[in-house]
Coordinates of C-alpha atoms and ligand atoms in Angstrom, one line a residue:
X1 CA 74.6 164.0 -13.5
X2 CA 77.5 162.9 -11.6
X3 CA 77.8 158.9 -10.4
X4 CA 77.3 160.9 -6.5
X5 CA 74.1 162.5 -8.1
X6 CA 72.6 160.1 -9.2
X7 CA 72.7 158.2 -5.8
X8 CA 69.5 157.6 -3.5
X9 CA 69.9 159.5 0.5
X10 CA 71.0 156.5 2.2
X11 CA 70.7 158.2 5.5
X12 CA 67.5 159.7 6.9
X13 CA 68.9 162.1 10.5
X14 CA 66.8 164.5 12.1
X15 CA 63.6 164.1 10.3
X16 CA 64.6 163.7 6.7
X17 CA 66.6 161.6 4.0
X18 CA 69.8 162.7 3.5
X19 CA 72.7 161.4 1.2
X20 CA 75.8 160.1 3.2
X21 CA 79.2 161.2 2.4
X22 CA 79.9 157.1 2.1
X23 CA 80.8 154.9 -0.6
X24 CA 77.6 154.0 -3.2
X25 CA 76.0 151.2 -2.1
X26 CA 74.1 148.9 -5.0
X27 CA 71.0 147.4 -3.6
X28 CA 70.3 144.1 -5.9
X29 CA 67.1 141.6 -6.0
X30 CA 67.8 138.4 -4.9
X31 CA 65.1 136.8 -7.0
X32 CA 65.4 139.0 -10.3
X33 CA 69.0 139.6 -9.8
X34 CA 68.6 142.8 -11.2
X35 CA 70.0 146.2 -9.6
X36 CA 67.2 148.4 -7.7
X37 CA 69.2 151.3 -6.7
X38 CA 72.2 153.0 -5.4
X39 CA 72.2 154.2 -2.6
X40 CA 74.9 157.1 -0.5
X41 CA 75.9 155.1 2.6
X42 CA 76.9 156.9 5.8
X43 CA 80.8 157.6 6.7
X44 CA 81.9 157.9 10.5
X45 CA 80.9 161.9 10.2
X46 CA 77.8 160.5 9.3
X47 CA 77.0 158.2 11.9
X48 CA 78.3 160.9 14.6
X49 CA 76.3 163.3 13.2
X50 CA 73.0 161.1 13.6
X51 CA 74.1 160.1 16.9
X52 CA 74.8 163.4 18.4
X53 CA 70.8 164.5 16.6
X54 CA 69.5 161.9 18.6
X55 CA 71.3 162.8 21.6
X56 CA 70.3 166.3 21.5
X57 CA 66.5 165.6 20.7
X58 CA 67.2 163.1 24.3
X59 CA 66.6 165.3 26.5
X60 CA 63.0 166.8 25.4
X61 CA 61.8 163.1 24.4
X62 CA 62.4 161.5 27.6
X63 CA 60.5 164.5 29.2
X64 CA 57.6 163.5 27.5
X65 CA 55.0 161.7 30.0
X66 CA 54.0 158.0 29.3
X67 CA 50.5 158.9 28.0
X68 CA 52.4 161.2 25.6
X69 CA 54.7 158.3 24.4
X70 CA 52.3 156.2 23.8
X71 CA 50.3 158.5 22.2
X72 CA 52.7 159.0 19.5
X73 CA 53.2 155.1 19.4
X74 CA 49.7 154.5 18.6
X75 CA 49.7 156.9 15.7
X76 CA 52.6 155.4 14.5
X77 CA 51.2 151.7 14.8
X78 CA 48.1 153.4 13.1
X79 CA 50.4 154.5 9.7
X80 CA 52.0 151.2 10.1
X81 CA 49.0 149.4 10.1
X82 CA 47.7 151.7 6.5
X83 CA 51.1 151.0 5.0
X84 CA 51.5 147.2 5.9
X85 CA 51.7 146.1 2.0
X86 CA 54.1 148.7 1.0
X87 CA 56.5 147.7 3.4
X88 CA 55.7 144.2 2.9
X89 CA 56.4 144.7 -1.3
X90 CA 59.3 146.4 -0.4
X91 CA 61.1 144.1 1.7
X92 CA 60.0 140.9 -0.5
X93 CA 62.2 143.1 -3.2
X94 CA 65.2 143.4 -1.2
X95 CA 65.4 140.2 0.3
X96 CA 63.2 137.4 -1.6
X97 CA 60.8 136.3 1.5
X98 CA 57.7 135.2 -0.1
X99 CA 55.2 138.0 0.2
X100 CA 52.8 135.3 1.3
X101 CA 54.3 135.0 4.7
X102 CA 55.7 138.6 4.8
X103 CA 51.9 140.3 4.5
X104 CA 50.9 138.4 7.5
X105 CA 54.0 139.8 9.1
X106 CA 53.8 142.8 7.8
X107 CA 49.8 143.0 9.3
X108 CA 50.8 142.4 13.1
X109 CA 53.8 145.5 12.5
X110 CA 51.5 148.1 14.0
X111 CA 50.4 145.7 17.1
X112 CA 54.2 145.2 18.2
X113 CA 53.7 149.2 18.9
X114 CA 50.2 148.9 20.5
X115 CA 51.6 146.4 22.6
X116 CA 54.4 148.6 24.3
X117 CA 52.1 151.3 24.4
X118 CA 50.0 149.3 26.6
X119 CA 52.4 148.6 29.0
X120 CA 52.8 152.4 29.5
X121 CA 49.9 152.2 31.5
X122 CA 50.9 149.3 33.8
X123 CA 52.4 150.3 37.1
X124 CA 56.4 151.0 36.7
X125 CA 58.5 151.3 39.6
X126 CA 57.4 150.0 43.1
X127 CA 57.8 151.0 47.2
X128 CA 60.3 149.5 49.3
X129 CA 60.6 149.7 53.3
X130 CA 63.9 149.5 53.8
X131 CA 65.5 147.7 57.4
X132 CA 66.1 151.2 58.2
X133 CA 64.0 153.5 60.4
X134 CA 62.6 156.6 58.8
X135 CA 63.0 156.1 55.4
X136 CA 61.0 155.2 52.3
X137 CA 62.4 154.3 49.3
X138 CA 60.8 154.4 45.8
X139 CA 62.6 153.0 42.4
X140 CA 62.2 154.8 39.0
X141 CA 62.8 153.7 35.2
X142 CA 65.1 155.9 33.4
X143 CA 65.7 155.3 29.6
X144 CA 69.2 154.9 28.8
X145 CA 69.5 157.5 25.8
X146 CA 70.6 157.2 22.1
X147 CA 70.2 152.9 21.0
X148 CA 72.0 152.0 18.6
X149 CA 69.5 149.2 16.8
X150 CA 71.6 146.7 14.2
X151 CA 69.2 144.8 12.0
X152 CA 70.7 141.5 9.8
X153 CA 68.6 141.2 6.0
X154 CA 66.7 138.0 6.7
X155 CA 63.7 140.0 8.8
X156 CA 64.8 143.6 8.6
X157 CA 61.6 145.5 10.1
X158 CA 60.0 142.3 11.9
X159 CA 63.5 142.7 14.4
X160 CA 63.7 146.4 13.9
X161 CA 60.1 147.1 15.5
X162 CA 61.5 144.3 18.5
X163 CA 63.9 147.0 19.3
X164 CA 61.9 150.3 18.6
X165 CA 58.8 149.3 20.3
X166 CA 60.3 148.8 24.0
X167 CA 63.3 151.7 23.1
X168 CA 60.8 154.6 22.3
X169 CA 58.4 153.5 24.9
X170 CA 60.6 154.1 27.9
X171 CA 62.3 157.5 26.7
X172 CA 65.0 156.2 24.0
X173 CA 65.9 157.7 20.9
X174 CA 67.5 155.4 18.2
X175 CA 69.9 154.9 15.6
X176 CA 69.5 152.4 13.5
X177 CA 71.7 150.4 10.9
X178 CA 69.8 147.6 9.0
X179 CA 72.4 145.0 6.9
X180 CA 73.6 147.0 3.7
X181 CA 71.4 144.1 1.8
X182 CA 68.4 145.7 2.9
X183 CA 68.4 149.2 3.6
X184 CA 65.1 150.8 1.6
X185 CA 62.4 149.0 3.6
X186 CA 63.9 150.4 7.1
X187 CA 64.4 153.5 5.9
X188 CA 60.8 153.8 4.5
X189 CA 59.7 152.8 8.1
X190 CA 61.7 155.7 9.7
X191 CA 59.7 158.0 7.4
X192 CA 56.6 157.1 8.5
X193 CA 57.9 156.9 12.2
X194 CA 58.3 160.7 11.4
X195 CA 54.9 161.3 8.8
X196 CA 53.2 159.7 12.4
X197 CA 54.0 162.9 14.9
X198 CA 57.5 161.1 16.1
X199 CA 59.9 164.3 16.8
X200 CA 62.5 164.4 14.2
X201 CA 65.2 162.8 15.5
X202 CA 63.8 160.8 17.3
X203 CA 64.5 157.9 14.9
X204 CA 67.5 158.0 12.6
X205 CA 69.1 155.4 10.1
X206 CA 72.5 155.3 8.6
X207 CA 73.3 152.7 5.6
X208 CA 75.9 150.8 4.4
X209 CA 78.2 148.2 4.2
X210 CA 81.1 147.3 6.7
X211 CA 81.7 150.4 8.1
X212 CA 78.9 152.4 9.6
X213 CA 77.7 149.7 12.3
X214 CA 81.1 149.1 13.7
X215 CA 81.2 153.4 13.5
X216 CA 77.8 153.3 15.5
X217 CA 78.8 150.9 18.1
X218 CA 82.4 152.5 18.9
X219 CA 80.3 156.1 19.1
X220 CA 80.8 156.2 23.3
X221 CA 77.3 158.6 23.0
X222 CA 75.4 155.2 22.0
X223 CA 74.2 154.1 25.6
X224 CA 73.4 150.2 24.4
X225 CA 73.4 148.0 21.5
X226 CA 70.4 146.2 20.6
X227 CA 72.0 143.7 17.8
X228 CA 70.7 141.1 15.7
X229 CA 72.6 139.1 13.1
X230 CA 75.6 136.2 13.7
X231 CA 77.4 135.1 16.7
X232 CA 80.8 136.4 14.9
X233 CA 79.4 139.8 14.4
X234 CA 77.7 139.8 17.9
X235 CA 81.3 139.3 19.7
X236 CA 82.7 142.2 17.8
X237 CA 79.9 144.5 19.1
X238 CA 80.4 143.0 22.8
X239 CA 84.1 143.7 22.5
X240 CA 83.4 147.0 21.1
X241 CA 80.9 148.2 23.8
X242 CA 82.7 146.9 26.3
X243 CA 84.8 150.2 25.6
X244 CA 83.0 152.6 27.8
X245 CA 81.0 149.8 29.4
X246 CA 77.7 150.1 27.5
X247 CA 74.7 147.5 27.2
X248 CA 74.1 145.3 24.9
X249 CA 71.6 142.7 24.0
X250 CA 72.5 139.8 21.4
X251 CA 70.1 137.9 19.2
X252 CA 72.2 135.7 17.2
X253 CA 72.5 132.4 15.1
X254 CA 71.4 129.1 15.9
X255 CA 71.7 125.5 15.2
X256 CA 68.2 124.5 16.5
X257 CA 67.1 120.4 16.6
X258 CA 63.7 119.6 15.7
X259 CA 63.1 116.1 17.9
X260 CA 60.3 113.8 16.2
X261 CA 59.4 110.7 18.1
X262 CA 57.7 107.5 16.7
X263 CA 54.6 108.5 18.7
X264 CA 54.0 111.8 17.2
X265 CA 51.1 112.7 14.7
X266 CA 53.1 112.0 11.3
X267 CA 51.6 114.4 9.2
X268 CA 52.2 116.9 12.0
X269 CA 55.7 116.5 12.2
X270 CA 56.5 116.4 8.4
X271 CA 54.7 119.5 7.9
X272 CA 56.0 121.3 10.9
X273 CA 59.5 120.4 10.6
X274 CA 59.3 121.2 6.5
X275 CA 58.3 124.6 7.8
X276 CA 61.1 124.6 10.3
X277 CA 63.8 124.5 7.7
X278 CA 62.6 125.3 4.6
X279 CA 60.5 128.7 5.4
X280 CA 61.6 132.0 4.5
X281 CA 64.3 129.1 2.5
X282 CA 66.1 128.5 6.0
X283 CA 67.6 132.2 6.6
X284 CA 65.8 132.4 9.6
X285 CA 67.9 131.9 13.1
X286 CA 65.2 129.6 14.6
X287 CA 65.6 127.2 11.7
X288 CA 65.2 123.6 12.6
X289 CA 68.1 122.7 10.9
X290 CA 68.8 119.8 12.5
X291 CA 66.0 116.8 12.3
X292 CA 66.0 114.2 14.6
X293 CA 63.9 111.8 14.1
X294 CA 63.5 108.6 16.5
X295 CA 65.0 105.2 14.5
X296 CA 62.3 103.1 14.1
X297 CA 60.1 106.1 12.3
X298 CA 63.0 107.5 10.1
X299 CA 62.6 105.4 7.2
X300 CA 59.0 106.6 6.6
X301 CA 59.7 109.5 8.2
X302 CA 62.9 110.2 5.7
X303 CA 61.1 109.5 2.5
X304 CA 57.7 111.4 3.3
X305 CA 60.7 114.4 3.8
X306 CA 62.4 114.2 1.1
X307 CA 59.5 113.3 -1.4
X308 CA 58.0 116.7 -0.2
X309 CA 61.3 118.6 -0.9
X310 CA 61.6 117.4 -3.9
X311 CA 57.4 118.2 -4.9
X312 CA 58.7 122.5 -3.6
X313 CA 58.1 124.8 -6.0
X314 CA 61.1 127.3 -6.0
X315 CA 61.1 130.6 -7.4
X316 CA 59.1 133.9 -7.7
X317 CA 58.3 135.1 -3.9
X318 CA 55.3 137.4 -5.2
X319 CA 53.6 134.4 -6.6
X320 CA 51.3 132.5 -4.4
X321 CA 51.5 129.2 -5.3
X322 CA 55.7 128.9 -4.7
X323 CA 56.4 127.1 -1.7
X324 CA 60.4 128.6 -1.7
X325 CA 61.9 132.1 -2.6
X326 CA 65.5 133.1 -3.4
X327 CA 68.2 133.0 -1.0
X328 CA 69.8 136.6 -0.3
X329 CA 73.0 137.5 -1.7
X330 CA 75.3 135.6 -3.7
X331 CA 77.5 136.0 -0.8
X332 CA 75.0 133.5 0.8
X333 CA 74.0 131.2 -1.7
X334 CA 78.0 130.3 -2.1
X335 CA 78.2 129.5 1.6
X336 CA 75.4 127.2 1.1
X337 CA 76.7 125.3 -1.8
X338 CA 80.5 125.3 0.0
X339 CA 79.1 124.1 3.4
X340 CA 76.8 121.2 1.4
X341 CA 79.2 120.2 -0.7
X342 CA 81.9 119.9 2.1
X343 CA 79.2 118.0 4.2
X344 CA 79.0 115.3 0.9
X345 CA 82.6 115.2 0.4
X346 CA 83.0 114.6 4.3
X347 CA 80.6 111.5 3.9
X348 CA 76.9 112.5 4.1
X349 CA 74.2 111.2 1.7
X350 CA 72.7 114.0 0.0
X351 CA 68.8 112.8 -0.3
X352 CA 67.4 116.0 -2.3
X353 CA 67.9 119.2 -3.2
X354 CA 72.0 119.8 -3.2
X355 CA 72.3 122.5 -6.2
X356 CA 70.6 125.6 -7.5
X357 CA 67.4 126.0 -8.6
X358 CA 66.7 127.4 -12.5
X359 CA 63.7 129.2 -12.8
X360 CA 62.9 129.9 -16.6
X361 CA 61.7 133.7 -15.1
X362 CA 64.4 135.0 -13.1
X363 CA 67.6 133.6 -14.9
X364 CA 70.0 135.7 -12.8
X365 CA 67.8 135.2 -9.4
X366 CA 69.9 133.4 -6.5
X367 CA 68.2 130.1 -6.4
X368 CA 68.9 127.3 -4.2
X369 CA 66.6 123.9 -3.9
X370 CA 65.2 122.7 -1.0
X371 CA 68.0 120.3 -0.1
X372 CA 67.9 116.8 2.9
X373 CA 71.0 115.6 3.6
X374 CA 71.3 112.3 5.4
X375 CA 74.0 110.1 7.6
X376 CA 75.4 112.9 9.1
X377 CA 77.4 112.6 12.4
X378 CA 77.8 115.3 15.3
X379 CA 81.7 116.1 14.7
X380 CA 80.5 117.8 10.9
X381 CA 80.5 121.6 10.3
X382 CA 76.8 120.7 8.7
X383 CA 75.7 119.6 12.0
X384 CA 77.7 122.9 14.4
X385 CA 77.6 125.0 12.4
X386 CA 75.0 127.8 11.3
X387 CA 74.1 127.5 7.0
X388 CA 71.3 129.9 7.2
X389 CA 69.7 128.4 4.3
X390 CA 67.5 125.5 3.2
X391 CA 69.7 122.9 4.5
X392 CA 68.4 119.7 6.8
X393 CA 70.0 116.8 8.7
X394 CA 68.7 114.0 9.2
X395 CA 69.9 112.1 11.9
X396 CA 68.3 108.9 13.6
X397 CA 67.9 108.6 17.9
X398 CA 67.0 105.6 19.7
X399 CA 65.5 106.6 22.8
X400 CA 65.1 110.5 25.1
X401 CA 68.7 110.5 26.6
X402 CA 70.1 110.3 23.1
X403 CA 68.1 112.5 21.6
X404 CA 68.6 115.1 24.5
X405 CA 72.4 114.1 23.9
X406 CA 72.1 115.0 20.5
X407 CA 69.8 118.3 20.4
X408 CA 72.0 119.6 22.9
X409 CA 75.5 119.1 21.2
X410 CA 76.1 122.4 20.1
X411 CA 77.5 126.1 21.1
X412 CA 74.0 127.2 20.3
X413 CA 71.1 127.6 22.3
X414 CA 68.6 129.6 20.4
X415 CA 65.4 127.4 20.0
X416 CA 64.2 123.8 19.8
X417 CA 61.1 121.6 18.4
X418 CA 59.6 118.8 20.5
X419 CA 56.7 116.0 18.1
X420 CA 54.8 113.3 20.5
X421 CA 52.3 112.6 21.8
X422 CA 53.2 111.9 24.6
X423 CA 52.6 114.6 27.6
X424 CA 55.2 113.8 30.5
X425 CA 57.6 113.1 27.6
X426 CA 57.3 116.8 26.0
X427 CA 57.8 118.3 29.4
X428 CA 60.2 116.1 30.2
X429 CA 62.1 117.5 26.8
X430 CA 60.9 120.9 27.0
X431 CA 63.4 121.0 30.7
X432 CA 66.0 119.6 29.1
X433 CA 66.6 121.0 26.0
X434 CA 69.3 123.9 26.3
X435 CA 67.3 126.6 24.5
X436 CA 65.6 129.8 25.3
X437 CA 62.8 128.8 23.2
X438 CA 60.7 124.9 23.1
X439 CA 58.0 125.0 20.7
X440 CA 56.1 121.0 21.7
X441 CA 53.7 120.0 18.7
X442 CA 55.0 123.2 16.6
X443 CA 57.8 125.3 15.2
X444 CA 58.5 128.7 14.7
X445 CA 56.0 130.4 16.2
X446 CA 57.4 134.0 18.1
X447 CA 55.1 136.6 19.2
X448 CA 55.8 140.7 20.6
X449 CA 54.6 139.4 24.1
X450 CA 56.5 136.5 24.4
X451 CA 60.0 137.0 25.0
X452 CA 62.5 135.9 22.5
X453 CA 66.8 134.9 22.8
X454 CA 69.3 132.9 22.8
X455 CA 71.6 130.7 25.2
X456 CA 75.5 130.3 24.6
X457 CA 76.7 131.6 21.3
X458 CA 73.0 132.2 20.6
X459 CA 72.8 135.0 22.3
X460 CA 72.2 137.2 25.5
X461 CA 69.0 138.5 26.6
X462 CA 65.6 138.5 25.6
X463 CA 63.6 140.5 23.3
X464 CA 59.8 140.8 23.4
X465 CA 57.7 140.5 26.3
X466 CA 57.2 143.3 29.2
X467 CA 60.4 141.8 30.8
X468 CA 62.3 143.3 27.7
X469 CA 61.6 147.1 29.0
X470 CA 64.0 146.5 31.6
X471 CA 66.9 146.1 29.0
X472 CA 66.1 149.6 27.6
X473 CA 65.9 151.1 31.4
X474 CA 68.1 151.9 34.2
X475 CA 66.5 151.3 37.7
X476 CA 66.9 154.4 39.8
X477 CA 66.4 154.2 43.6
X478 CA 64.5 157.4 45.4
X479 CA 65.6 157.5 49.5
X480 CA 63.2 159.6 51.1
X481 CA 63.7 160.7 54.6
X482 CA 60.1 160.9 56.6
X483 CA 61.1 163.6 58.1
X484 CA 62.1 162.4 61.4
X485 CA 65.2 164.1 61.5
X486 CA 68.8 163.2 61.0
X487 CA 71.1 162.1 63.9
X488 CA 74.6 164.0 64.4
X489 CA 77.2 161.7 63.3
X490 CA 79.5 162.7 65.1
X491 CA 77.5 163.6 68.8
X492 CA 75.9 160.4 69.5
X493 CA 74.1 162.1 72.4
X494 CA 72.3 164.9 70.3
X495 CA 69.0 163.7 68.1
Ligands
LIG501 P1 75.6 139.9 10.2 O1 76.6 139.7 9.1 O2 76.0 139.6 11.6 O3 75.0 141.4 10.1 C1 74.0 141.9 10.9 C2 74.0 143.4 11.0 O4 75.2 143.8 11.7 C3 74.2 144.0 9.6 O5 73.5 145.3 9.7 C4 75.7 144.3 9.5 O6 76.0 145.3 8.7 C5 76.0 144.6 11.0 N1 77.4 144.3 11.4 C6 78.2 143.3 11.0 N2 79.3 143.3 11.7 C7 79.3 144.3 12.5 C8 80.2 144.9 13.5 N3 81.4 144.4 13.7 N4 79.8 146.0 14.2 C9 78.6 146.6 13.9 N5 77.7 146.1 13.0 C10 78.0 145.0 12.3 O7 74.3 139.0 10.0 P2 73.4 138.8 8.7 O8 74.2 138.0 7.7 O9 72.9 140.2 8.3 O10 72.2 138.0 9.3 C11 72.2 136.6 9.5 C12 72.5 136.3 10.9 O11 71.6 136.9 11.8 C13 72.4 134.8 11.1 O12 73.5 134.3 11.9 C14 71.1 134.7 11.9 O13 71.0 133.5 12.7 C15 71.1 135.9 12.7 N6 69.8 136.2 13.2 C16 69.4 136.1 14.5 C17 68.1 136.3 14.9 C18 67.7 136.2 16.4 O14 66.7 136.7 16.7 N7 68.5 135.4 17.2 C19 67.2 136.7 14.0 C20 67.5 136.9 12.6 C21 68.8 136.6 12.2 P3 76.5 145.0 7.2 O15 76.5 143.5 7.0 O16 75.6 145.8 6.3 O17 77.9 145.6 7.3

């Protein structure tokens, strides 16, 4: 068998899984290190070929009635709901999460659907009487066509369904391209989209490394962008679909604080704001990578931290009883250790963690230990700027204007974390904190009906929530005449 042979279809276009005329692409397992597969990754011919199946299987999906999409998103929930621990197994292989925390996320897959399909049978469009005589006016929701959907490795099919659930519900058809690190588990979930009664077409994937996203976005058929991964990346897809003046919506990095005052239930906060940072081993955008803790509580506060880093078991994410998985891609792990080690060299006190984990099991898995890093000042890169990993600051505040001051230094605006117990003090904080998300008492909590984004370089708009329909629509306005007849312009006199 040739190399090409012996390659996996890395594209799945019009119903089925085809090979791409792209480069191979190895898929590798962050926590064994070893290679899964190869797999064909899409060339531009590729990527217009899926785009112009979607845009051609347009017109009889958006036909469709409501009942009938969500119909079809119901059956499709239904299959995801049977399948929820294969695609669970399947992502913990490609990108480490700890199948602990991805089962339950995997379980709730199927109600992101149900949701959507539920708001098919709320009231859309309204009546307007407009300040002129003899005319009623009624407003429609039109999808927008083929959505390109751009998916980063951290929470491939968790972001993918954000996108597919309000894009098919309306009348979309979709393209999507999930990060070359994790390709299998989205293209497994297109197969079902199709094994569920979706038209082929409907829902198409293209693969692959630097290359086919940027080909899908610059593709003037794609009618919006629904993109999640870094602010960089996200600038490049404005700037590209700007070209032809096409939506987008952004969901990108963050640099959230985590605020702990002296008030707040200890145990709480230490649990909540280990949680923060080190789940899903801090690749998550919402990451509470900054901890601020109020002065007179950090010592305890600091030590109860770092003592519990320290206790994390790192290692094997199909094992229960680990607290930490792997981190990616080696590509990630180095910016970790660069980023920490620059932080340390540019004066802050590293208080655990710092290096790589070695876990007798996997001795080529990408291991990184929980790591607290200490006397850190604003003007760092540590404290700007994104690691997407299992990194934490520590910084002390002494009272609500500096820690407002502090939370809200930063180009990012994604999410923040507000420990008290004091009531008019966590609204108080809730208003001020520059973020499109406050969780008071708790961290990290996102749900399909609660709408989700960023502010500044965090992103623009929101996903989840019925709000988030309106991003996948166009509002079309009916004029109806009443019938009472239509003046001659130009013979005032005449009716
Ligand atoms: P990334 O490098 O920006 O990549 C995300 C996706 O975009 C991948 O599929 C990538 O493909 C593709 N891509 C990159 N550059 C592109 C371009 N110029 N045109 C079209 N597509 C392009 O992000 P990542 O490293 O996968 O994910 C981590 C980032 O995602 C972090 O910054 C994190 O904060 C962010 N994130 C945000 C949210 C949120 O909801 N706000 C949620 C999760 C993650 P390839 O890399 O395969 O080429």
């Amino acid at each position: 068998m040739t190399d090409y042979e012996q390659r996996a279809p890395g594209c799945f276009i019009d119903g089925k899984r085809v090979h791409g005329t792209g480069p191979g692409v190895v898929v590798r397992s962050p926590w064994s290190g070893e290679d899964l597969l190869t797999l064909s990754s899409a060339s531009r011919e590729d990527v217009s070929q899926a785009v112009a199946v979607a845009q051609t299987v347009f017109t009889a999906w958006q036909a469709t009635t409501a009942g009938e999409r969500a119909e079809h998103l119901m059956n499709f929930a239904a299959l995801l709901d049977e399948h929820a621990d294969e695609l669970a197994e399947l992502q913990v292989r490609e990108n480490g999460k700890l199948l602990k925390e991805m089962a339950g996320q995997a379980k709730l897959f199927g109600d992101h659907l149900r949701y959507y399909a539920s708001l098919l049978r709320m009231p859309c469009g309204y009546v307007v009487e407009p300040p002129i005589g003899g005319m009623r006016v009624h407003t429609e929701r039109v999808p927008l066509g083929v959505v390109a959907a751009i998916t980063p490795w951290n929470s491939p099919l968790n972001l993918l369904l954000w996108k597919l659930g309000p894009a098919l519900a309306v009348g979309n058809v979709v393209v999507i391209k999930p990060s070359e690190i994790t390709p299998l588990s989205t293209l497994r979930l297109a197969e079902l989209a199709t094994q569920a009664g979706l038209p082929p077409g409907v829902v198409n994937v293209v693969t692959g490394a630097a290359g086919p996203g940027q080909y899908l976005v610059e593709n003037r058929a794609v009618a919006k962008v629904a993109f999640t991964g870094s602010s960089a990346a996200g600038e490049q897809i404005a700037r590209a679909a700007a070209i032809g003046l096409r939506r987008v919506s952004l969901e990108l990095g963050g640099k959230s604080a985590n605020v702990v005052f002296a008030d707040a239930d200890h145990e709480q906060a230490i649990r909540g704001t280990l949680a923060g940072i080190f789940g899903a081993s801090g690749q998550t955008c919402m990451a509470g990578s900054r901890i601020l803790v109020e002065s007179r509580a950090l010592p305890v506060f600091l030590e109860r931290l770092v003592e519990t880093a320290d206790r994390m078991r790192v290692g094997d994410p199909f094992d229960d009883t680990t607290d930490m998985g792997p981190i990616a891609s080696a590509a990630q792990l180095s910016k970790i250790e660069t980023m920490v080690d620059a932080a340390v060299a540019a004066g802050a006190t590293l208080r655990a963690g710092g290096c790589r984990a070695q876990v007798e099991q996997f001795p080529n898995g990408l291991y990184y230990r929980p790591t607290v890093l200490s006397d850190v000042t604003p003007d760092m890169p540590i404290f700007q700027e994104e690691v997407f990993g299992p990194v934490a600051c520590v910084m002390p505040f002494d009272d609500e204007d500096e820690a407002i001051s502090l939370a809200n230094d930063t180009r990012f605006g994604l999410a923040a974390g507000v420990w008290t117990s004091d009531r008019a003090r966590s609204d108080r904080m809730a208003s001020q904190l520059r973020a499109g998300t406050v969780w008071v008492n708790n961290y990290r909590k996102v749900a399909y009906n609660v709408p989700f984004g960023g502010i500044g370089m965090s992103g623009v708009g929101r996903e989840n929530g019925y709000q988030c329909l309106d991003s996948y629509t166009e509002t079309k306005s009916v004029w109806v005449d009443q019938g009472l007849g239509i003046r001659d312009p130009f013979n005032p006199r005449a009716r």
